[in-house]
């Protein structure tokens, strides 16, 4: 493998020119027949016409000639890819974007290949496309399923206008380890919230009708357990038990399958000794067997090839055999199927039915997308101009950004800031950064296009606002494929300028955290405090002015125990995408009342990781006068901020918590109600959360499990009664055979505004 290279942009015509062909030379071959048969009949008919090589071709996905999101194979040449396109040996391309480029490659596939089968065009539309939404972890903090669905819809509209019809999202990997860089791309640590968000995102991308030109197919990734990489180290071994696999890891994938997601992506990790790309257990037995998934599975970038490095396959031939047999239907940029699979079939080592099954799935999805009817339906240059970066998309991502912000702490109601006659000092290396807030997955966006916090705050003109960065967070510029270099050189004059404005201010707003390229793929960390010189800067400013509002910009939970102890107000501002600065300024000034809640636990220090709210009791859970109980001797067991935590400028009171009934049979639906009152001065929204605990079970259950939530808008003084429903879906669990069961016995039920709630009652299943 060659190292990843920086993205390079050629136009399609330039690529064709390089290899001596042009669009004009393409012959106008008739498209595949469009008689009114069912999709399945059409697919079967096409299958009968295909050679083994053409079948393998459908299972082959090449990276385009432009952007690169993984290591480039050594024998990868644009010349070869073009030849294969013409032969019909390519089923899909990724990282091809722009109507001109997509039309170009599609034209070769459709008009020059023998059978003219259209390509599916994939791209990582992870948190927006050109106009960027908050990173997925931030969106999850909104707990607002409608908003999340809309965000995916907006991204699909923009991406599809550039020719893309398949996104490699949502990532539905649960993770409990903030060291892992890709926690930014998921929905956090909880399988219930994760499942709801998976459904919302799939619905948003795929819309109500896949044949429309602005809906795109989604991809539930990475199947499975990638988020449990040992020690949070990227691409690492995963070794977890069945209970965790069935109850924590798989539910969001199952939810995506039930939402009719069209594709799954497998993963780079191994699971209990078997690299998942070669796992029949996951792909055939569970996904295509038990769950009856009828879409197709794409490998992760060259993950079939990686079976060799894992020591699972001795060469590419064996890797191809293992992966195809295990149910990996398409090889993403691995060059393994295209080289090996046809011969393996001819030699009788891989059955042709395996190819037929994969190709059937791929062709069916192409039909559902309407690509056989019109392969250029995503290539409307006029629509592209209208859609890309338009105001509607900016409005949508701003709305999502505000909803994603979490108020972690607000002692003495330092926030919201007064709008007039205040001297505000804005300090920090991220305060005027227009690049970092774009986050990690932003290949289709332009660098330095985010609204910075400084720009956002400047809109409020009633105060005097001064800005100093104090320090630099990173050295130089950084790109998607590169390591970030953290700056460790203190520039005394810069820091003194920051201290000077702090001394003189009524309130200091400090914007600190991680650079957008410190989280994401390939970006695990062993320290999860404030990187570089930021802690020093924070403490120096604190020495001269204690009235500090700390705004965090980060892609993972951070361990900020000192800040929590000393800084009166802390706002979790994540990386909120293109409109970051406007969203944060509106929250700081109280024009938007924050309602986000953490989708992932914040630890006190990295030694507590993995830390999560739905842990098991252990046999020695209680504090004892001796040392022999489950604890650390150097820190508390509790996290810094628990899952589900988030404040508002208002306050909410819970009353009249009622479980309607006492004893229930396994088939009953149980009604639970609670009254919530906004007892503060601001209108606001509260995420009411319901947790259960199954007190005794044949397989131990967590001390708390989220089983319901509702985002409740409440005007100041208003009360609403909220109703939750509990049935066997919520009260049951997976045993170690992977069967979903419900056992009789006692359950505790908790309701409140975070996983720390103690407002509880009991029910019994008889
Ligand atoms: C990532 C996937 C991504 C793919 C294509 C891989 O490195 O793990 O999540 O979809 O690249 O860019």
XYZ file of C-alpha atoms and ligand atoms in Angstrom:
778
model
C 0.000 0.000 0.000
C 1.188 3.491 -0.737
C 0.546 6.083 1.951
C -2.630 8.080 1.715
C -2.174 11.057 -0.536
C -3.606 14.525 -0.299
C -6.697 14.980 -2.378
C -5.977 16.126 -5.904
C -8.588 17.503 -8.230
C -8.677 16.783 -11.949
C -11.702 17.161 -14.080
C -13.129 14.142 -15.816
C -12.164 15.499 -19.216
C -8.588 15.908 -18.007
C -8.489 12.252 -16.957
C -9.919 11.068 -20.251
C -7.528 13.320 -22.127
C -4.619 11.764 -20.243
C -5.608 8.339 -21.459
C -6.416 9.282 -24.981
C -10.179 9.157 -25.073
C -12.808 11.836 -24.912
C -16.504 12.001 -24.263
C -17.175 12.491 -27.963
C -15.747 9.134 -28.875
C -18.272 7.255 -26.759
C -20.708 5.219 -28.788
C -24.390 5.455 -28.074
C -25.228 1.916 -27.054
C -28.846 1.126 -26.275
C -29.531 0.915 -22.573
C -30.608 -2.263 -20.849
C -34.208 -3.219 -21.699
C -36.865 -1.400 -19.715
C -39.897 -3.651 -20.195
C -42.299 -3.608 -17.332
C -41.086 -6.633 -15.448
C -40.578 -6.704 -11.775
C -37.127 -5.727 -10.605
C -36.428 -9.271 -9.656
C -37.319 -10.602 -13.090
C -35.138 -7.956 -14.696
C -32.266 -8.805 -12.431
C -32.579 -12.546 -13.086
C -32.703 -11.921 -16.768
C -29.594 -9.765 -16.668
C -27.776 -12.325 -14.559
C -28.237 -14.945 -17.243
C -26.417 -12.697 -19.703
C -23.440 -11.953 -17.534
C -20.047 -13.607 -17.775
C -18.247 -14.560 -14.593
C -15.925 -11.583 -15.087
C -18.865 -9.207 -15.454
C -20.394 -10.590 -12.279
C -17.142 -10.039 -10.430
C -17.066 -6.580 -11.980
C -20.302 -5.673 -10.207
C -18.612 -6.668 -6.967
C -15.704 -4.348 -7.640
C -15.632 -0.777 -6.388
C -12.886 1.617 -7.425
C -11.892 4.894 -5.902
C -12.242 7.742 -8.380
C -9.464 9.776 -9.906
C -9.714 12.656 -7.462
C -10.192 12.439 -3.684
C -8.546 9.707 -1.645
C -9.852 8.472 1.710
C -7.593 5.468 2.291
C -4.229 3.937 1.323
C -3.835 3.686 -2.459
C -3.093 0.145 -3.726
C 0.332 -0.155 -5.372
C -0.973 -1.416 -8.669
C -3.703 1.180 -8.857
C -3.655 3.175 -12.075
C -6.235 5.405 -13.635
C -5.536 3.711 -16.973
C -6.501 0.308 -15.589
C -9.646 1.679 -13.981
C -10.792 3.178 -17.258
C -10.177 -0.072 -19.093
C -12.155 -1.960 -16.479
C -15.005 0.537 -16.679
C -15.232 -0.100 -20.402
C -15.272 -3.848 -19.884
C -18.084 -3.593 -17.337
C -15.755 -4.709 -14.589
C -16.669 -1.955 -12.164
C -19.928 -1.958 -10.203
C -19.401 1.224 -8.265
C -17.018 4.110 -7.775
C -16.419 6.172 -4.686
C -15.065 9.656 -4.334
C -16.271 10.775 -7.726
C -18.235 13.972 -7.391
C -19.613 16.787 -9.480
C -22.178 16.204 -12.209
C -19.577 16.484 -14.950
C -17.294 13.889 -13.387
C -20.110 11.513 -12.484
C -21.649 11.784 -15.932
C -18.225 11.063 -17.370
C -17.617 7.795 -15.558
C -21.249 6.757 -15.856
C -21.106 7.299 -19.590
C -18.204 4.903 -19.953
C -19.980 2.259 -17.872
C -23.338 2.617 -19.573
C -22.387 3.408 -23.127
C -19.112 1.600 -23.620
C -19.458 -1.622 -21.671
C -21.098 -4.700 -23.210
C -24.138 -4.767 -20.927
C -24.238 -1.088 -20.027
C -24.888 -1.581 -16.327
C -24.873 1.764 -14.496
C -22.521 2.524 -11.609
C -23.520 3.426 -8.091
C -21.566 6.446 -6.954
C -20.562 6.412 -3.283
C -19.185 9.148 -1.074
C -18.700 9.807 2.626
C -21.557 12.222 3.214
C -21.081 12.046 6.962
C -22.159 15.390 8.361
C -23.294 17.372 5.416
C -21.663 17.685 2.055
C -20.505 21.123 0.981
C -22.496 22.868 3.684
C -21.476 21.092 6.854
C -23.635 20.054 9.740
C -22.307 19.376 13.223
C -20.258 16.198 13.550
C -22.563 13.200 14.126
C -21.707 12.920 17.844
C -22.780 16.540 18.265
C -26.024 15.977 16.384
C -26.700 13.021 18.666
C -26.479 15.452 21.598
C -29.637 17.123 20.313
C -31.697 13.983 21.017
C -33.911 15.550 18.382
C -34.768 12.788 15.937
C -36.695 15.022 13.565
C -33.809 17.452 13.351
C -31.321 14.636 12.801
C -33.452 13.158 10.040
C -33.730 16.577 8.448
C -29.987 17.065 8.642
C -29.427 13.794 6.759
C -32.094 14.838 4.236
C -30.360 18.173 3.661
C -27.036 16.409 3.168
C -28.648 13.994 0.717
C -30.164 16.829 -1.295
C -26.828 18.590 -1.601
C -24.773 15.476 -2.292
C -27.224 14.035 -4.824
C -27.092 17.314 -6.735
C -23.401 16.573 -7.323
C -24.087 13.141 -8.789
C -23.774 11.065 -5.613
C -26.360 8.378 -4.931
C -24.841 6.427 -2.057
C -23.492 7.687 1.260
C -21.259 5.674 3.571
C -23.309 6.741 6.551
C -24.656 6.464 9.151
C -21.869 5.103 11.274
C -23.845 3.308 13.961
C -20.905 1.944 15.960
C -21.452 2.200 19.674
C -18.333 3.210 21.541
C -17.469 3.615 25.189
C -13.960 4.751 24.599
C -13.258 8.431 24.138
C -9.704 7.657 23.081
C -11.040 6.283 19.806
C -11.020 9.089 17.241
C -14.117 7.910 15.453
C -16.471 8.494 18.335
C -17.074 11.815 16.565
C -18.744 9.930 13.718
C -21.260 7.949 15.760
C -24.158 8.571 18.088
C -22.308 7.845 21.312
C -22.439 5.050 23.842
C -26.036 3.983 24.085
C -27.731 1.316 21.941
C -31.257 2.678 22.450
C -30.439 6.260 21.493
C -28.094 4.898 18.824
C -30.868 2.808 17.294
C -33.303 5.703 17.142
C -30.680 7.922 15.557
C -29.677 5.185 13.095
C -33.296 4.995 11.951
C -33.612 8.770 11.668
C -30.451 9.040 9.607
C -31.365 6.179 7.271
C -34.791 7.735 6.725
C -33.228 11.123 6.103
C -30.771 9.914 3.487
C -33.062 7.447 1.745
C -36.224 9.559 1.957
C -39.588 8.129 1.062
C -38.835 7.128 -2.498
C -35.435 5.979 -3.668
C -36.231 6.564 -7.289
C -36.316 10.343 -6.699
C -33.154 12.102 -7.846
C -32.546 13.677 -4.445
C -32.638 10.525 -2.333
C -29.511 8.443 -1.846
C -28.937 5.034 -0.371
C -27.498 4.849 3.116
C -24.930 2.455 4.547
C -24.914 1.193 8.123
C -21.291 0.885 9.147
C -18.993 -0.640 10.403
C -20.389 -4.095 10.846
C -19.477 -4.823 13.562
C -17.919 -3.850 16.876
C -15.328 -1.440 15.420
C -16.094 0.939 18.306
C -14.728 -1.583 20.790
C -11.148 -1.484 19.447
C -8.863 -2.336 22.357
C -7.527 0.691 24.225
C -9.326 2.937 21.762
C -6.508 2.368 19.273
C -7.601 2.699 15.672
C -8.035 -0.503 13.640
C -7.229 -2.609 16.719
C -8.358 -6.036 17.872
C -11.837 -6.382 19.346
C -12.519 -9.093 21.859
C -15.951 -8.812 23.470
C -18.448 -11.252 24.902
C -21.763 -12.275 23.422
C -23.830 -10.272 25.870
C -22.136 -7.035 24.809
C -22.299 -7.994 21.153
C -26.022 -8.780 21.154
C -27.224 -6.111 23.579
C -24.918 -3.180 22.918
C -23.210 -3.489 19.537
C -25.824 -5.012 17.244
C -29.092 -3.185 18.075
C -28.365 -0.004 16.062
C -27.398 -2.144 13.056
C -30.616 -4.097 13.419
C -32.559 -0.845 13.629
C -30.911 0.341 10.408
C -31.788 -2.945 8.701
C -35.388 -2.579 9.891
C -35.433 0.951 8.506
C -34.654 -0.690 5.162
C -31.123 0.597 4.817
C -29.884 -0.607 1.462
C -26.264 -1.317 2.303
C -23.990 -2.317 5.148
C -20.247 -1.792 5.351
C -18.103 -4.247 7.198
C -15.063 -3.204 9.063
C -11.310 -3.147 9.662
C -11.398 -4.857 13.053
C -11.413 -8.476 13.999
C -14.029 -9.768 16.411
C -13.027 -12.534 18.787
C -10.323 -13.792 16.457
C -12.073 -13.425 13.092
C -11.595 -10.285 10.995
C -15.171 -9.151 10.453
C -14.756 -8.749 6.696
C -14.351 -12.514 6.643
C -17.035 -13.256 9.217
C -19.811 -15.550 8.005
C -21.276 -15.414 11.480
C -21.916 -11.671 11.223
C -22.664 -11.289 7.540
C -24.402 -14.510 6.580
C -25.796 -15.879 9.808
C -26.943 -12.693 11.512
C -27.318 -9.994 8.870
C -28.524 -11.906 5.829
C -29.902 -14.824 7.847
C -31.622 -13.835 11.073
C -32.314 -10.275 9.983
C -33.173 -11.143 6.419
C -31.277 -8.153 5.051
C -31.727 -8.029 1.305
C -29.385 -5.174 0.386
C -25.651 -5.653 -0.114
C -22.500 -5.455 1.981
C -19.510 -3.405 0.893
C -16.126 -4.019 2.441
C -14.380 -1.164 4.154
C -11.516 0.414 2.224
C -9.305 -2.549 1.194
C -10.421 -4.516 4.237
C -10.529 -7.727 2.169
C -6.865 -7.243 1.446
C -6.266 -6.661 5.157
C -7.328 -10.232 5.929
C -3.743 -11.029 4.914
C -2.208 -8.576 7.404
C -4.452 -9.917 10.153
C -2.900 -13.316 9.489
C -6.241 -14.787 8.461
C -5.659 -15.314 4.733
C -2.306 -16.291 3.280
C -2.686 -14.348 0.044
C -5.145 -12.347 -2.035
C -6.675 -15.494 -3.470
C -7.531 -16.804 -0.051
C -8.679 -13.373 1.090
C -11.094 -13.173 -1.848
C -12.412 -16.653 -1.139
C -12.954 -15.997 2.558
C -14.592 -12.593 2.113
C -16.925 -13.596 -0.735
C -17.967 -16.775 1.017
C -18.570 -14.840 4.225
C -20.926 -12.451 2.464
C -18.853 -9.358 1.615
C -20.567 -8.491 -1.638
C -18.419 -5.633 -2.881
C -14.680 -4.982 -2.607
C -13.958 -1.322 -1.892
C -10.713 -0.288 -3.571
C -9.008 -3.524 -2.538
C -8.344 -4.872 -6.057
C -8.769 -8.364 -4.657
C -12.052 -9.582 -6.153
C -11.245 -8.190 -9.556
C -7.949 -10.063 -9.590
C -8.851 -13.334 -7.954
C -12.540 -14.086 -7.841
C -13.236 -15.143 -11.452
C -10.457 -17.727 -11.393
C -11.596 -19.006 -7.999
C -15.021 -19.655 -9.488
C -13.567 -21.289 -12.571
C -11.430 -23.530 -10.353
C -14.521 -24.549 -8.381
C -13.181 -23.027 -5.145
C -15.885 -20.379 -4.847
C -19.372 -21.335 -5.989
C -20.888 -19.215 -8.728
C -24.047 -18.951 -6.597
C -22.076 -16.758 -4.219
C -21.403 -14.344 -7.045
C -25.024 -14.563 -8.173
C -26.262 -13.757 -4.706
C -23.978 -10.722 -4.413
C -24.701 -9.431 -7.911
C -28.432 -9.951 -7.485
C -28.328 -7.737 -4.407
C -26.242 -5.050 -6.097
C -28.339 -4.955 -9.277
C -31.545 -4.839 -7.272
C -30.364 -1.740 -5.434
C -29.369 -0.125 -8.735
C -32.876 -0.781 -10.008
C -34.429 0.634 -6.861
C -32.397 3.790 -7.328
C -33.830 4.058 -10.837
C -30.374 3.982 -12.386
C -31.357 1.519 -15.082
C -34.161 3.842 -16.164
C -31.939 6.900 -16.187
C -28.277 6.497 -15.256
C -27.797 10.276 -15.455
C -30.653 11.172 -13.143
C -28.180 12.548 -10.585
C -26.287 14.560 -13.176
C -28.363 17.698 -13.638
C -25.863 20.556 -13.838
C -28.573 23.214 -13.349
C -29.823 21.572 -10.186
C -26.219 21.273 -9.008
C -25.771 25.036 -9.296
C -29.008 25.706 -7.442
C -28.416 23.291 -4.617
C -24.773 23.491 -3.657
C -24.282 25.749 -0.677
C -27.664 27.428 -0.972
C -29.220 29.446 1.841
C -31.730 26.741 2.766
C -28.853 24.410 3.581
C -27.082 27.062 5.629
C -30.272 27.694 7.593
C -30.700 23.961 8.176
C -27.163 23.386 9.471
C -27.399 26.449 11.720
C -30.590 25.101 13.233
C -28.962 21.705 13.789
C -25.861 23.332 15.262
C -27.849 25.219 17.920
C -29.731 22.074 18.857
C -26.443 20.178 19.315
C -24.914 22.473 21.943
C -24.787 21.190 25.536
C -24.576 23.514 28.530
C -22.381 21.530 30.909
C -22.135 23.989 33.758
C -23.495 27.452 34.561
C -22.667 28.505 38.114
C -24.157 31.783 39.222
C -25.965 32.057 35.902
C -22.939 33.597 34.250
C -24.693 32.699 31.014
C -26.429 34.004 29.050
C -24.167 37.013 28.574
C -25.647 40.447 28.913
C -26.056 42.058 25.530
C -24.982 45.573 26.466
C -22.291 47.561 28.208
C -20.024 44.617 28.846
C -16.356 44.252 28.128
C -15.940 40.790 26.697
C -12.513 39.263 26.116
C -12.532 36.408 23.635
C -9.461 34.202 23.998
C -8.165 30.954 22.643
C -6.582 29.309 19.618
C -9.939 28.035 18.365
C -11.866 31.276 18.885
C -11.171 32.648 15.446
C -10.517 29.379 13.659
C -12.570 28.959 10.483
C -11.211 25.523 9.636
C -11.278 23.360 12.741
C -15.069 23.660 13.321
C -15.623 21.915 9.977
C -14.656 18.681 11.729
C -12.998 15.698 10.183
C -15.248 14.335 7.405
C -15.469 17.335 5.081
C -13.918 16.235 1.828
C -16.469 18.024 -0.343
C -16.302 21.248 1.602
C -13.774 24.072 1.288
C -11.194 24.757 3.970
C -11.652 27.803 6.184
C -15.341 28.220 5.428
C -16.797 27.866 8.923
C -18.137 30.913 10.714
C -15.714 31.311 13.646
C -16.904 32.068 17.158
C -15.286 35.492 16.867
C -17.289 36.224 13.717
C -20.453 34.991 15.378
C -19.943 37.116 18.480
C -19.112 40.242 16.482
C -22.726 40.344 15.352
C -23.701 41.367 18.887
C -22.722 44.999 18.863
C -23.924 46.193 22.276
C -20.714 45.069 24.033
C -17.076 45.807 23.468
C -15.403 42.657 22.209
C -11.657 42.105 22.067
C -9.897 38.990 20.821
C -6.514 37.373 21.385
C -5.643 33.802 20.507
C -3.037 33.518 23.306
C -1.383 30.464 21.787
C -1.468 28.325 18.668
C -2.991 24.887 19.021
C -1.338 23.236 16.024
C 1.688 23.887 13.871
C 0.968 24.934 10.317
C -1.868 23.628 8.216
C -3.243 20.136 8.360
C -5.215 18.043 5.884
C -7.610 15.091 6.018
C -4.879 12.504 5.466
C -2.202 14.031 7.688
C -1.160 13.829 11.309
C -1.774 16.954 13.361
C 1.327 18.521 14.917
C 0.538 20.090 18.266
C 2.303 23.337 19.044
C 4.353 23.258 22.237
C 6.159 26.576 21.927
C 4.861 29.264 24.207
C 5.000 32.716 22.688
C 5.186 35.012 25.722
C 4.085 38.121 23.923
C 0.957 36.377 22.548
C 0.029 35.023 25.940
C 0.618 38.416 27.572
C -1.736 40.061 25.113
C -4.408 37.550 26.099
C -3.818 38.143 29.795
C -4.030 41.891 29.270
C -7.479 41.779 27.667
C -8.666 39.268 30.277
C -7.646 41.559 33.140
C -9.719 44.319 31.756
C -12.863 42.320 30.923
C -16.198 41.795 32.660
C -16.407 38.304 31.211
C -13.823 36.178 29.416
C -15.015 33.704 26.785
C -12.373 31.075 26.059
C -12.664 28.741 23.086
C -10.487 25.689 23.650
C -10.539 22.019 22.770
C -9.396 19.848 19.917
C -8.653 20.698 16.353
C -11.170 19.200 13.916
C -8.431 16.872 12.693
C -7.640 15.507 16.143
C -10.622 13.198 15.998
C -11.944 11.062 13.180
C -10.423 8.061 11.427
C -6.813 7.290 12.341
C -6.875 9.807 15.189
C -6.881 7.972 18.491
C -5.455 9.749 21.535
C -4.051 8.479 24.832
C -4.530 11.814 26.602
C -7.953 13.332 26.382
C -7.430 16.586 28.235
C -6.998 19.932 26.528
C -4.140 19.363 24.091
C -0.996 21.454 23.775
C -0.613 24.620 25.802
C -4.312 25.221 26.327
C -4.512 24.138 29.967
C -1.642 26.512 30.726
C -3.417 29.336 28.930
C -6.647 28.623 30.776
C -4.945 28.693 34.175
C -3.013 31.866 33.387
C -6.164 33.688 32.336
C -7.974 32.336 35.408
C -5.313 33.950 37.610
C -6.395 37.392 36.405
C -10.125 36.899 35.819
C -12.326 34.123 37.199
C -15.404 35.114 35.246
C -14.717 32.659 32.480
C -17.078 30.986 30.054
C -15.275 28.015 28.564
C -16.548 26.988 25.126
C -15.287 23.569 24.142
C -14.746 22.599 20.517
C -13.997 18.899 20.306
C -14.829 15.600 18.637
C -14.843 13.370 21.706
C -15.542 13.591 25.445
C -12.678 15.427 27.116
C -11.270 14.963 30.619
C -11.427 18.507 31.966
C -11.580 18.005 35.700
C -9.661 21.190 36.536
C -11.939 23.283 34.368
C -15.020 21.726 35.917
C -13.734 22.562 39.396
C -12.723 26.138 38.642
C -14.510 27.574 35.646
C -18.057 28.762 36.356
C -19.616 28.187 32.931
C -18.809 25.479 30.384
C -20.472 25.061 27.005
C -19.936 21.950 24.899
C -19.728 23.371 21.380
C -18.243 20.304 19.568
C -17.361 20.924 15.931
C -20.584 22.333 14.650
C -19.822 22.678 10.951
C -20.200 25.628 8.635
C -22.369 27.745 10.940
C -20.461 27.072 14.172
C -19.833 30.682 15.226
C -23.402 31.869 14.749
C -24.780 28.911 16.708
C -22.409 29.415 19.627
C -22.934 33.171 19.756
C -26.717 32.733 19.845
C -26.402 30.369 22.774
C -23.903 32.557 24.635
C -26.185 35.572 24.291
C -29.355 33.684 25.174
C -31.052 34.017 21.802
C -31.152 30.244 21.824
C -31.753 28.325 25.043
C -29.565 25.189 24.950
C -31.255 21.815 25.298
C -28.577 19.296 24.272
C -27.716 16.311 26.453
C -24.517 14.301 26.338
C -24.694 11.133 24.215
C -21.435 9.964 25.782
C -20.068 10.034 29.321
C -17.302 12.524 30.100
C -14.627 10.917 32.306
C -12.719 12.620 35.100
C -9.498 11.326 33.632
C -8.424 8.980 30.894
C -7.786 6.168 33.387
C -11.558 5.758 33.846
C -12.039 4.973 30.156
C -13.996 2.958 29.022
C -16.634 4.584 31.200
C -20.356 4.427 30.469
C -23.619 4.833 32.325
C -25.016 1.373 31.596
C -22.324 -0.539 33.454
C -22.878 -3.731 35.446
C -23.172 -3.680 39.220
C -20.202 -5.997 40.001
C -20.369 -8.227 43.056
C -18.984 -5.468 45.276
C -20.727 -2.302 44.227
C -21.055 -0.520 47.568
C -18.651 1.747 49.388
C -17.123 -0.121 52.345
C -14.994 0.937 55.292
C -12.256 -1.310 53.892
C -10.670 -1.290 50.438
C -12.286 -4.434 49.097
C -14.983 -2.946 46.916
C -15.097 -2.029 43.244
C -13.428 1.357 43.006
C -10.252 3.298 42.291
C -8.121 4.541 45.164
C -7.137 7.726 43.352
C -10.393 8.997 41.890
C -14.128 8.594 42.223
C -16.127 6.028 40.288
C -18.520 8.648 39.018
C -17.836 10.416 35.736
C -17.274 14.139 35.357
C -20.507 14.529 33.402
C -22.862 11.585 33.012
C -24.590 10.374 29.869
C -27.765 12.376 29.308
C -26.489 15.429 31.211
C -27.149 18.912 29.904
C -28.468 22.137 31.440
C -30.734 24.862 30.173
C -31.115 28.558 31.005
C -34.349 27.361 32.537
C -34.996 24.697 35.167
C -37.357 21.726 34.979
C -39.220 19.963 37.732
C -40.498 16.378 37.522
C -43.695 15.452 39.425
C -46.381 12.786 39.676
C -44.283 9.955 38.304
C -46.780 7.124 37.849
C -46.562 3.585 36.551
C -50.131 2.717 35.622
C -50.465 -0.715 37.219
C -48.148 -2.910 39.281
C -48.004 -6.445 37.893
C -47.697 -7.043 34.184
C -47.551 -9.998 31.881
C -44.858 -10.195 29.233
C -47.283 -9.147 26.515
C -48.632 -6.050 28.241
C -47.806 -2.520 27.308
C -47.179 -0.469 30.413
C -48.041 3.197 30.601
C -45.698 5.488 32.547
C -46.498 9.169 33.008
C -44.731 12.118 34.554
C -45.455 15.841 34.773
C -42.704 18.228 33.796
C -42.821 21.908 34.655
C -40.586 24.663 33.375
C -39.822 26.408 36.639
C -37.404 28.957 35.195
C -37.707 32.316 33.474
C -36.869 31.173 29.967
C -38.891 29.153 27.501
C -36.941 26.012 26.803
C -36.829 22.333 25.950
C -36.117 19.402 28.206
C -35.091 15.909 27.110
C -37.078 13.732 29.510
C -35.372 10.365 29.833
C -36.707 7.036 31.029
C -34.383 4.311 32.275
C -35.043 0.825 33.582
C -33.150 -1.680 35.645
C -33.959 -5.363 35.449
C -33.011 -6.282 39.014
C -32.285 -9.990 38.598
C -31.817 -11.886 35.342
C -30.220 -15.028 33.952
C -27.680 -12.786 32.238
C -26.764 -9.791 34.403
C -28.296 -6.512 33.347
C -26.864 -2.996 33.543
C -27.635 -0.730 36.505
C -29.557 1.509 34.116
C -30.715 1.268 30.532
C -32.283 4.067 28.532
C -35.651 2.881 27.220
C -37.470 6.038 26.286
C -36.979 9.775 25.819
C -38.881 12.773 24.635
C -37.816 16.271 23.734
C -40.401 18.465 25.438
C -40.783 22.165 24.585
C -42.033 24.085 27.633
C -42.774 27.750 28.007
C -41.727 29.369 31.268
C -44.230 28.214 33.908
C -45.793 25.584 31.670
C -46.467 21.978 32.759
C -46.914 18.997 30.444
C -47.712 15.370 31.156
C -45.400 13.062 29.271
C -46.290 9.488 28.541
C -43.866 6.635 27.960
C -44.722 3.085 26.978
C -42.878 -0.003 28.136
C -43.401 -3.359 26.491
C -41.336 -6.486 26.080
C -39.226 -4.657 23.510
C -37.962 -2.421 26.281
C -38.011 -4.880 29.167
C -36.441 -7.816 27.352
C -32.815 -8.509 26.459
C -30.662 -10.831 24.362
C -29.379 -13.950 26.059
C -26.020 -15.396 25.115
C -27.532 -17.400 22.260
C -28.678 -14.184 20.663
C -32.346 -14.863 21.449
C -34.456 -11.952 22.633
C -36.215 -12.906 25.873
C -38.135 -11.322 28.698
C -37.877 -12.770 32.190
C -40.335 -12.317 34.989
C -39.275 -10.345 38.031
C -38.864 -6.833 39.383
C -37.783 -3.794 37.437
C -36.919 -0.317 38.596
C -38.024 2.540 36.396
C -36.347 5.963 36.520
C -37.382 9.231 34.964
C -35.435 12.462 34.829
C -33.202 14.852 32.956
C -30.051 12.699 32.863
C -28.832 9.158 33.522
C -28.086 10.348 37.061
C -31.765 10.586 37.865
C -32.874 9.107 41.145
C -36.604 9.601 40.629
C -37.667 5.968 40.571
C -40.521 3.512 40.951
C -40.989 -0.231 40.562
C -42.914 -2.671 38.411
C -43.117 -6.437 38.287
C -43.376 -8.690 35.277
C -45.160 -11.906 36.279
C -13.566 4.284 6.388
C -14.995 4.210 5.957
C -15.204 5.069 4.733
C -14.272 4.572 3.653
C -14.418 5.317 2.352
C -12.613 3.986 5.251
O -11.287 4.250 5.587
O -13.351 3.401 7.462
O -15.842 4.594 6.999
O -16.528 5.044 4.345
O -12.937 4.716 4.095
O -13.910 6.583 2.418
